[in-house]
Coordinates of C-alpha atoms (C1' of nucleotides) in Angstrom, one line a residue:
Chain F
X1 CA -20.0 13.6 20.5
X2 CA -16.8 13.2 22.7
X3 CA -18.8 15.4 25.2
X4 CA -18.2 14.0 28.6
X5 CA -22.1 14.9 29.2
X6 CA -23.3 12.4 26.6
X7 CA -20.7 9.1 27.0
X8 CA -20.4 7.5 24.3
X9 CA -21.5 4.3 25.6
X10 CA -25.0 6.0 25.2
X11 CA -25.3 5.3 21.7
X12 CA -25.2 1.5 21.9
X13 CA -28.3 0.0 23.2
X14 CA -27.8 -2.4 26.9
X15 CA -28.1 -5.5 24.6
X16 CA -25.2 -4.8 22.2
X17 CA -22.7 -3.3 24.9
X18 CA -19.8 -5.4 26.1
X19 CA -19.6 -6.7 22.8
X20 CA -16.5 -8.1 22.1
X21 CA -14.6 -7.4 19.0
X22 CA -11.0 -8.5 17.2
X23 CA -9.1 -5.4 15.8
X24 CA -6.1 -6.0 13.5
X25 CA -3.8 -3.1 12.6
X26 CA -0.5 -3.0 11.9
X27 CA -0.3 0.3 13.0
X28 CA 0.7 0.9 17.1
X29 CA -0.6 4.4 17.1
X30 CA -3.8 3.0 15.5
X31 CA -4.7 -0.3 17.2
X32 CA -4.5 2.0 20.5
X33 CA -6.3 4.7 19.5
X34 CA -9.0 2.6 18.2
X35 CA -9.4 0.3 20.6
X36 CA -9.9 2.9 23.4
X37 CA -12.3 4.7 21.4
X38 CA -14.3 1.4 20.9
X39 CA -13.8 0.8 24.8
X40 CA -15.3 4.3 25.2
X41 CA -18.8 2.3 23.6
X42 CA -18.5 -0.2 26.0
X43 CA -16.6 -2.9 23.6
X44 CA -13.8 -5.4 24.7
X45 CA -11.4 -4.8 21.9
X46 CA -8.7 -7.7 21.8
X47 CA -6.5 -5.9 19.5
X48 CA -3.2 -7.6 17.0
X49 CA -0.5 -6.8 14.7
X50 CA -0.9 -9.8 13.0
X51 CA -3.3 -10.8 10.4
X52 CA -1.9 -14.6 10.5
X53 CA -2.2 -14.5 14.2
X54 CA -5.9 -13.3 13.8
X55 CA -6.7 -15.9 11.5
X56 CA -5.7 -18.2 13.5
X57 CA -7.4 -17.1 16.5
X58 CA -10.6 -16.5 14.6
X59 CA -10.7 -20.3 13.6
X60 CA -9.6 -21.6 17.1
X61 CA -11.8 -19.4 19.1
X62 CA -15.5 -20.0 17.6
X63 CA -17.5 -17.7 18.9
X64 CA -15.3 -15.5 20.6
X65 CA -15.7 -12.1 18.4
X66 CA -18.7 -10.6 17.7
X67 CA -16.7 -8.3 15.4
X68 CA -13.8 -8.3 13.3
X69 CA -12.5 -4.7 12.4
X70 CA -9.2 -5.2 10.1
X71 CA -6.7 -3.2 8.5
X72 CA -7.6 -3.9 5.0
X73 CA -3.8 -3.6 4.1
X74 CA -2.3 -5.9 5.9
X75 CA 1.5 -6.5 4.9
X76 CA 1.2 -10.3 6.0
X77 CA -2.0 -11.5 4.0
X78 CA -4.1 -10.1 1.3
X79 CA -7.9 -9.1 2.1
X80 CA -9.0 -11.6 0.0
X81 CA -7.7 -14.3 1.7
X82 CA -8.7 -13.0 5.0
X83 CA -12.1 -12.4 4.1
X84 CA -12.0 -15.7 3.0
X85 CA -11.6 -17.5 6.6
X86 CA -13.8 -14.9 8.4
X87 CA -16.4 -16.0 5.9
X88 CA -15.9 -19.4 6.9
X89 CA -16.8 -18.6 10.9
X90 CA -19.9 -15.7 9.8
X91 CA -18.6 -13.1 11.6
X92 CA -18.9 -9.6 10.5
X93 CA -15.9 -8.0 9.2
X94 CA -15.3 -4.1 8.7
X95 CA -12.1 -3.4 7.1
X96 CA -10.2 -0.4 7.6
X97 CA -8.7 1.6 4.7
X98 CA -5.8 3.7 5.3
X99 CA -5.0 4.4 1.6
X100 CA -6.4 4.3 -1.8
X101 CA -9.4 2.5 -2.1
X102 CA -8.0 0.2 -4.5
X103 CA -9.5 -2.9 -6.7
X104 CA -8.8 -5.5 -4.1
X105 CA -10.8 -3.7 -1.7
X106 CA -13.5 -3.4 -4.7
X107 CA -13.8 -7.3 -5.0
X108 CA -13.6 -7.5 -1.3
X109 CA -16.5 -5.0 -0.9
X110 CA -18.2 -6.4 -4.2
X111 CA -19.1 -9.8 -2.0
X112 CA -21.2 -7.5 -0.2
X113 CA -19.9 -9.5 3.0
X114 CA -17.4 -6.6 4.6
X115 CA -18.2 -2.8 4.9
X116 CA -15.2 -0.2 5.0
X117 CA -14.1 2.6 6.9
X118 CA -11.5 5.1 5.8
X119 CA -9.1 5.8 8.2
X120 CA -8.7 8.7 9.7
X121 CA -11.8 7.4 11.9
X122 CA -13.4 9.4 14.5
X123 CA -15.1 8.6 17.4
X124 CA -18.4 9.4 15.9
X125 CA -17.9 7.2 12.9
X126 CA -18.1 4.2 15.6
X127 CA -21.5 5.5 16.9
X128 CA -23.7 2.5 15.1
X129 CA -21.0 0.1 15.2
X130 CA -23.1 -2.1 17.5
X131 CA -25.7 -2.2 14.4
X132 CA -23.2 -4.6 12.7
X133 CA -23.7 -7.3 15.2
X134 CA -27.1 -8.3 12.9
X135 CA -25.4 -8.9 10.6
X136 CA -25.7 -12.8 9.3
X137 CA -25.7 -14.1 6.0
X138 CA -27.7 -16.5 4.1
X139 CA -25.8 -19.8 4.2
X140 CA -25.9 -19.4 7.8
X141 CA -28.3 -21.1 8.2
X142 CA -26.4 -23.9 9.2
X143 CA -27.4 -26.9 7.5
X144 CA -25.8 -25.7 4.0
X145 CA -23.0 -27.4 3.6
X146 CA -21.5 -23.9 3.6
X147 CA -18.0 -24.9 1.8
X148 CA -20.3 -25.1 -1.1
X149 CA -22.9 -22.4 -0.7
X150 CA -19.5 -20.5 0.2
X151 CA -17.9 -20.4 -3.0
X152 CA -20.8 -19.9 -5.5
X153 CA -21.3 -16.4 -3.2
X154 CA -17.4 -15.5 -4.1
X155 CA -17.7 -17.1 -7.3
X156 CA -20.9 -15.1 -8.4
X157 CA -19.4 -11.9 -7.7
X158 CA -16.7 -12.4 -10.0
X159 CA -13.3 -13.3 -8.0
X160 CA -11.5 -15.7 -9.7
X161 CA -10.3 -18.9 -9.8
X162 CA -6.6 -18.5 -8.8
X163 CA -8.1 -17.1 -5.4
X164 CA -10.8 -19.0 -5.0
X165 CA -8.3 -21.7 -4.0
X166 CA -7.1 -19.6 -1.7
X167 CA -10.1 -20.8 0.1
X168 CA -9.7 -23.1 1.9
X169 CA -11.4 -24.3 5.1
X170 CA -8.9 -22.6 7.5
X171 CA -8.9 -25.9 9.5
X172 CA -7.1 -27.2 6.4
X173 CA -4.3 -24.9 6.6
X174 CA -1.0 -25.7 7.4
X175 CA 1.4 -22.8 9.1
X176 CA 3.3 -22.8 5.5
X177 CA 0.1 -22.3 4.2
X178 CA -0.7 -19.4 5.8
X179 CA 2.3 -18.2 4.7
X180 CA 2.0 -18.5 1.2
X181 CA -1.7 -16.6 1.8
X182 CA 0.6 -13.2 2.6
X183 CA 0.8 -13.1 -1.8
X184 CA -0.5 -9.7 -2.5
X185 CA -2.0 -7.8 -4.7
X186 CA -3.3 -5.6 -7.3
X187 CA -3.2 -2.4 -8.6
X188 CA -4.1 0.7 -7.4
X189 CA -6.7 2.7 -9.1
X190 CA -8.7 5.9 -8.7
X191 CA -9.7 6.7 -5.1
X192 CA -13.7 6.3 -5.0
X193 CA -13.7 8.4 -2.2
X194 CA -12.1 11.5 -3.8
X195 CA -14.9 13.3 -4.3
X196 CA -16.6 13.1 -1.0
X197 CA -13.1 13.8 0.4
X198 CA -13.4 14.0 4.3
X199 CA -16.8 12.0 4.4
X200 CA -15.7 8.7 5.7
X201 CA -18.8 6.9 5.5
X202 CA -19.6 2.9 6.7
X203 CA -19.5 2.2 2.5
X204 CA -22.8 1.3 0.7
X205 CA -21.0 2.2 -2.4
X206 CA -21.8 -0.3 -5.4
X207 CA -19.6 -1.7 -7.9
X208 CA -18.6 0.4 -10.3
X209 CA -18.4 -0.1 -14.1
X210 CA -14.5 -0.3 -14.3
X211 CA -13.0 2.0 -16.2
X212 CA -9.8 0.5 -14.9
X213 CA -10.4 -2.7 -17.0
X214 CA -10.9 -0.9 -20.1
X215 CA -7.2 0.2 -21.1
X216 CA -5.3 -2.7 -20.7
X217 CA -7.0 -4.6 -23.9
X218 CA -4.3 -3.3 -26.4
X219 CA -1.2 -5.9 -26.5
X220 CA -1.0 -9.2 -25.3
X221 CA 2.5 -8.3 -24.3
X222 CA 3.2 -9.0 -20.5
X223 CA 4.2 -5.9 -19.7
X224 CA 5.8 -4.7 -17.0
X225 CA 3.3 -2.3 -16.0
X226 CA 0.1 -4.7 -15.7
X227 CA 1.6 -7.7 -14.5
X228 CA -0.6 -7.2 -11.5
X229 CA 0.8 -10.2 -9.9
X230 CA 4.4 -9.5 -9.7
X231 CA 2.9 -5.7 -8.4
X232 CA 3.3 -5.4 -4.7
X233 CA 2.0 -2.3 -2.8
X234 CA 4.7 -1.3 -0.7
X235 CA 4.5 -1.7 2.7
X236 CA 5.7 1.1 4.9
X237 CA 6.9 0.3 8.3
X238 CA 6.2 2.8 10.9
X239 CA 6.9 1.5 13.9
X240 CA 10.5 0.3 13.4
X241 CA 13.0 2.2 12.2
X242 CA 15.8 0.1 10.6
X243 CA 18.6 1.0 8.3
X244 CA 16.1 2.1 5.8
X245 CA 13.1 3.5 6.8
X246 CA 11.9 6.5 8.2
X247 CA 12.4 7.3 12.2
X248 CA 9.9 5.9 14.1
X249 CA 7.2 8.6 14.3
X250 CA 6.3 10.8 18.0
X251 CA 2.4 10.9 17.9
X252 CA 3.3 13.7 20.6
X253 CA 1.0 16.0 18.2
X254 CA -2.3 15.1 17.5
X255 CA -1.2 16.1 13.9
X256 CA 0.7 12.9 13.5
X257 CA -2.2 10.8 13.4
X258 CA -3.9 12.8 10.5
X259 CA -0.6 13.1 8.7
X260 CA -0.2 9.5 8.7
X261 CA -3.6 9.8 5.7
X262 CA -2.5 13.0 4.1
X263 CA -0.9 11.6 1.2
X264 CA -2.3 9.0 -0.7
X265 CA 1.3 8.1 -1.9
X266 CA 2.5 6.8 1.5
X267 CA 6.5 7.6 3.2
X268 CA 8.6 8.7 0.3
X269 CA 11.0 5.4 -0.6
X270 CA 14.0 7.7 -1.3
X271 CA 15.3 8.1 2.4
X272 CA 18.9 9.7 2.1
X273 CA 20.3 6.0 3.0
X274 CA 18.9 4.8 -0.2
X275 CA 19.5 7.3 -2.0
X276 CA 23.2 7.3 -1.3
X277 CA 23.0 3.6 -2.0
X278 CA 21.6 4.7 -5.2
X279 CA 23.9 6.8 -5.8
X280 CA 26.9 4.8 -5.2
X281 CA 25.3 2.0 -7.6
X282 CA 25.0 4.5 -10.6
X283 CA 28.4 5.2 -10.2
X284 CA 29.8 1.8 -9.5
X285 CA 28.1 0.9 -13.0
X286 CA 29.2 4.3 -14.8
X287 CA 26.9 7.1 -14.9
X288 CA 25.8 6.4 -18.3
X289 CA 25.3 3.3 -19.0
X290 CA 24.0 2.6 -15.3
X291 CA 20.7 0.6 -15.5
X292 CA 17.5 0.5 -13.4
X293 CA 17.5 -3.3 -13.0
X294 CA 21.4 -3.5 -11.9
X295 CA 21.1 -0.6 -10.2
X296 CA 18.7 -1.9 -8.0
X297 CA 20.6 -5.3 -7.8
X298 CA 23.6 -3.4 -6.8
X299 CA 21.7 -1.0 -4.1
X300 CA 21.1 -4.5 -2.4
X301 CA 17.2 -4.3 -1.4
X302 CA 15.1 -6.2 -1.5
X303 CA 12.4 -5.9 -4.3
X304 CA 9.3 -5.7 -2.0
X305 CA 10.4 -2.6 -0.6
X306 CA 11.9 -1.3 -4.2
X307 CA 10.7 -1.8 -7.8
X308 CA 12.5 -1.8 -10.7
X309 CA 9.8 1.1 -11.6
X310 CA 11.1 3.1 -9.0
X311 CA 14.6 3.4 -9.4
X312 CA 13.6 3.7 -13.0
X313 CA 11.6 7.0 -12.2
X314 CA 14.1 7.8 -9.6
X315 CA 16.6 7.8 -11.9
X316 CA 15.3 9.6 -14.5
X317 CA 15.1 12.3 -12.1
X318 CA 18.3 12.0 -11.5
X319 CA 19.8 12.4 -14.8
X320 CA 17.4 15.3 -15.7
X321 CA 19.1 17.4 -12.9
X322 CA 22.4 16.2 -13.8
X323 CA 21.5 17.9 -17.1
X324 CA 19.9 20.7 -15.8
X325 CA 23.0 21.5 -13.4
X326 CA 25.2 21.1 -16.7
X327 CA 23.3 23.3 -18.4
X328 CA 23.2 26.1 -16.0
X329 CA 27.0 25.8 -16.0
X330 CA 28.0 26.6 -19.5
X331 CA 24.3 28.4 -19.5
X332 CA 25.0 28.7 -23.7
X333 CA 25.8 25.4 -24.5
X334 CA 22.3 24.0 -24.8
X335 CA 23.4 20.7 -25.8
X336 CA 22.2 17.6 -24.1
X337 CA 24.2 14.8 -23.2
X338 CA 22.9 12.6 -21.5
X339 CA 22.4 9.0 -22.0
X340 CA 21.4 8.3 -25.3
X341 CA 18.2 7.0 -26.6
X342 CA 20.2 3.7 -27.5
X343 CA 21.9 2.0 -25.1
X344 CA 23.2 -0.6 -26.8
X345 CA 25.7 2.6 -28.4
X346 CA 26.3 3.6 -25.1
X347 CA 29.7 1.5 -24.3
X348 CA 30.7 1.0 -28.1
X349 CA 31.1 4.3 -29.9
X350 CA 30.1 7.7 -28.7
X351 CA 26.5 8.8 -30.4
X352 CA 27.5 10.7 -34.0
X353 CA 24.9 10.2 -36.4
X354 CA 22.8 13.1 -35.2
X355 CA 23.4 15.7 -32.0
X356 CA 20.0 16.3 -31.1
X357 CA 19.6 19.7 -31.1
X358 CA 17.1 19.5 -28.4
X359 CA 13.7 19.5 -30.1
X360 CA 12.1 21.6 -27.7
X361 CA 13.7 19.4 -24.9
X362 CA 13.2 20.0 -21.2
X363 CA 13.2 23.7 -20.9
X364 CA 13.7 22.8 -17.2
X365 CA 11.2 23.7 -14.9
X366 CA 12.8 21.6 -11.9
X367 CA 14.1 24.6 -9.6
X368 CA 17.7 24.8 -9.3
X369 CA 18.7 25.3 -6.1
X370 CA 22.6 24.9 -7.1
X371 CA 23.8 28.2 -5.4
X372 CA 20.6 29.5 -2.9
X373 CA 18.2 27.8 -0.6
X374 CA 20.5 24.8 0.1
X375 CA 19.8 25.5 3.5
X376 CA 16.5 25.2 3.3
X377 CA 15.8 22.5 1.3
X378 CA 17.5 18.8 2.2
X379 CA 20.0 18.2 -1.5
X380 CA 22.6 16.0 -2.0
X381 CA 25.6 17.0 -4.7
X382 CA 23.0 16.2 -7.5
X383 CA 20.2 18.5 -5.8
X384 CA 17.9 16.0 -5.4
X385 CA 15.6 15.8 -2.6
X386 CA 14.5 13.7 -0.3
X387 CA 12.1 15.3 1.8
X388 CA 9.9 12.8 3.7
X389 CA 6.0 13.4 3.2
X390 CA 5.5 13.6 6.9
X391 CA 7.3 16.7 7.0
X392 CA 5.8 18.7 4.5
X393 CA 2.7 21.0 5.0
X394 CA -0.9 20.5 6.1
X395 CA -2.8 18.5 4.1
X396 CA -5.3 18.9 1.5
X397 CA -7.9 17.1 1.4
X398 CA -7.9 14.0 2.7
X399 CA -9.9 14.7 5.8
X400 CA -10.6 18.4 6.2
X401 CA -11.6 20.3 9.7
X402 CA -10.7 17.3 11.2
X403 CA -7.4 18.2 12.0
X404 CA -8.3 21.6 13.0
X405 CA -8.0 22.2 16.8
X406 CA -10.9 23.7 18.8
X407 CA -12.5 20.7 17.2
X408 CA -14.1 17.9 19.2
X409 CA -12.3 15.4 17.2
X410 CA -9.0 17.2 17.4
X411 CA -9.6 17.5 21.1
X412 CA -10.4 13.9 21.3
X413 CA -7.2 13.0 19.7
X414 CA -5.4 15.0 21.6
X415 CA -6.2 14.4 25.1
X416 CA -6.0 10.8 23.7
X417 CA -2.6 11.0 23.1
X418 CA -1.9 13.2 26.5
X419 CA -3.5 10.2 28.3
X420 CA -0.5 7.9 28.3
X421 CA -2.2 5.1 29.7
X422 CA -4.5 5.6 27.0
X423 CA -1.9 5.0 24.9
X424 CA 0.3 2.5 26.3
X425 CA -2.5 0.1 27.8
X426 CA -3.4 -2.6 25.6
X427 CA -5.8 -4.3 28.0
X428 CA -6.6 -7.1 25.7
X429 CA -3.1 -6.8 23.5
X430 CA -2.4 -10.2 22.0
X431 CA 0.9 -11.4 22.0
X432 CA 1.8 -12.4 18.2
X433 CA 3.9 -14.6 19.7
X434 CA 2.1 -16.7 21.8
X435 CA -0.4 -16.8 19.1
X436 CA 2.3 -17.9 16.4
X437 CA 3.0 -20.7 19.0
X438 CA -0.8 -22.0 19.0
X439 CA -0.6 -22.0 15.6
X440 CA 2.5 -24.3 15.3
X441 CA 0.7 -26.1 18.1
X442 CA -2.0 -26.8 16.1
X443 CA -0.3 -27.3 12.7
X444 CA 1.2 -30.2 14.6
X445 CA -1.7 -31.5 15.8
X446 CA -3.5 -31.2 12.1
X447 CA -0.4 -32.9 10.3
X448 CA -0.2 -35.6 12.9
X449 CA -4.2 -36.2 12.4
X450 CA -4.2 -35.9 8.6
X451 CA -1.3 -37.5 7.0
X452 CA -1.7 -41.1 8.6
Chain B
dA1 C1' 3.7 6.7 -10.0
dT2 C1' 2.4 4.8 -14.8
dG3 C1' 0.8 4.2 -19.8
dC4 C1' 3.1 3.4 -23.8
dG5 C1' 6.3 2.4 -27.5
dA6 C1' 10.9 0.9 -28.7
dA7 C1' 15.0 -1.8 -27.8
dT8 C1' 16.6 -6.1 -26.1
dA9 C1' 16.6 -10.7 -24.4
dT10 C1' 15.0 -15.5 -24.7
Chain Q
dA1 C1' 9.1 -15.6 -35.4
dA2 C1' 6.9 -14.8 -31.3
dT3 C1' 6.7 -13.5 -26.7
dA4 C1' 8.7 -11.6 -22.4
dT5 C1' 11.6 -8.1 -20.2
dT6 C1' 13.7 -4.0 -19.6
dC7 C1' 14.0 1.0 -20.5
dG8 C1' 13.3 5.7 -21.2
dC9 C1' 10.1 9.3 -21.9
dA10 C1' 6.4 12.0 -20.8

DNA sequence: ATGCGAATAT
DNA sequence: AATATTCGCA
């Protein structure tokens, strides 16, 4: 397929080629690799890390793309949304899935007006790309007054009100606007993919009868764990490396690129940095009566990168190796002590009442690497660890043979990423900038037009 | 990471 | 009293 013999440029037929197409990914390594495979099929890829910026060029430039291929994900704005304002201009959209397949994607899918491809993608899953350029839609046919005709498509397919506002004609749109548009997003559910794992497929998959909606019936209560609203998917950053976050990532291995899909839980959040600010909290507060919510006010991060869930978990873990350690100390003393069940006891009066004689508590199975391995194995005093997912072992899964080499795709990668001007040459690279300032340009123009 | 029940807060 | 949040456990 990547055989020099047969270019790829072969597939698409003379009428299609030279087809121009809009990629969006926040992804470097991505946007890159993509665009020079869709080069490769004779397309002119102008490629962004923006999904506001692509918006915004979408609506300006009529015409211009043939093709919109989009990170589904997008930390900036919600599919939805984006879907939305590509709807508005008929072009054809294919959005690209880098992790769970999740119910936003669903409802996005569900309007039967965007297709998906899971990420990793190889060359070959490109091969009838140019078949997408057919694509055109009912209310195209111009004279519909296609606001209208618009919305009863969305409606009829079930999205709902509070983002069918979001809807808006993007000429409407005011650069605050587009801001407020960035609002994400659900929940994540079972991956419809998982059981063709590795068959990344252009998806013709139908809507499923949720099982996802089923559970939540029970109490009215707004609890924590469905408030889908408040939920945001964390977004990872790979590129930069700050503070927090990860090291930026050498894609000098073609392994990298697979490893960036391995896992469908993304970069662990628990980088040593937060961890120690984690730490530091809990002890700040008192070990004991040390509580998820001010223990993440006290770590000082920002909520979209951190949930209250998280330290929760996190510090559950904690505590149960605290206990663990102590119990491996005075190894006949099976007594726990640990925060108690109550916490409104905790400061006033040390728990009588009853000592639990463990009921069958944790007989723990979390190794206990107190005395051996610490070499191996990244520990901080409490033996937790922080291992980033990048580092671990090959992956299961997700994508397999692909990442084998001696295989055409492997090869492909690889001689991709050996090819540094491959890498580094973004022909048709839009400047986020430069778009950012069109857009101010034209909010300006918009508000001076509209308001008087 | 989350579903769930219980303790707390408003 | 009723509902919303926060927590801890599994």
């Amino acid at each position: 397929m990547i055989d020099e013999s047969i270019p790829l440029i072969n597939h698409v037929p003379s009428f299609a080629r030279g087809f121009t197409i809009l990629l969006v990914h926040d992804v470097k390594f991505s946007r890159s690799y993509l665009s020079r495979i869709l080069e490769l099929y004779s397309f002119k890829v102008t490629a962004t890390n923006n999904a506001s910026a692509a918006a915004s060029m979408i609506c300006r430039q009529e015409g211009m793309f043939k093709l919109i291929m989009a990170k589904a994900d997008m930390p900036d704005m919600d599919i939805l949304s984006f879907l939305g304002v590509i709807l508005e201009k008929d072009i054809p959209v294919i959005f690209i899935n880098s992790g769970v397949f999740d119910d936003v994607n669903r409802k996005a899918l569900a309007t039967g007006l965007c297709y998906f491809l899971q990420e990793p993608i190889s060359p070959n899953d490109l091969k009838y790309l140019w078949q997408h350029v057919y694509h055109s839609r009912a209310y195209s046919t111009k004279n519909t007054q296609n606001a209208g005709s618009q919305s009863m498509v969305l409606h009829a397919k079930g999205l709902q009100n509070t983002q069918m506002k979001q809807y808006l004609p993007c000429e409407q749109l005011t650069n605050t606007q587009w801001q407020v548009l960035g609002a994400k997003r659900g929940r994540n559910d079972g991956d419809i993919w998982s059981q063709q794992k590795g068959k990344r497929t252009l998806c013709d998959y139908t809507m499923p009868t949720t099982q996802c909606m089923g559970r939540k019936a029970y109490g009215k209560r707004n609890h924590d764990d469905y408030v889908g609203k408040r939920k945001q998917k964390r977004y990872v950053v790979l590129e930069k490396s700050d503070s927090l976050g990860p090291a930026k990532i050498n894609f000098n291995n073609p392994n990298q690129y697979f490893r960036m899909f391995e896992s469908k839980n993304r970069l662990s959040v628990w980088t040593p940095e937060l961890h120690k600010k984690f730490i530091e909290a809990v002890q700040e507060l008192g070990e004991n009566i040390a509580r998820p919510k001010q223990i993440l006010v006290r770590m000082n991060v920002g909520e979209p990168y951190l949930t209250v869930r998280q330290v929760a978990s996190h510090l559950q873990k904690y505590r149960l190796r605290l206990k663990c350690e102590e119990n491996s100390r005075n190894s006949n003393l099976p007594k726990v002590r640990t925060s108690l069940s109550s916490r409104h006891k905790a400061n006033s009066s040390s728990s009588e009442g009853s000592t639990f004689e463990t009921k069958g508590l944790p007989a723990p199975k979390v190794f206990l690497n107190v005395n051996h391995n610490q070499d191996q194995i990244p520990v901080n005093s409490v033996g937790m660890e922080f291992t980033a997912s990048w580092d671990s072992h090959p992956m299961p899964g997700a994508s397999v043979g692909l990442n084998i080499p001696g295989t055409q795709f492997y090869d492909f990668v690889k001689t991709f990423l050996e090819d540094s001007d491959c890498f580094n040459l973004y022909k048709y690279e839009t400047d986020p900038a430069a778009v950012d300032q069109c857009t101010e340009m034209l909010r300006k123009v918009l508000e001076g037009r509209g308001s008087s």
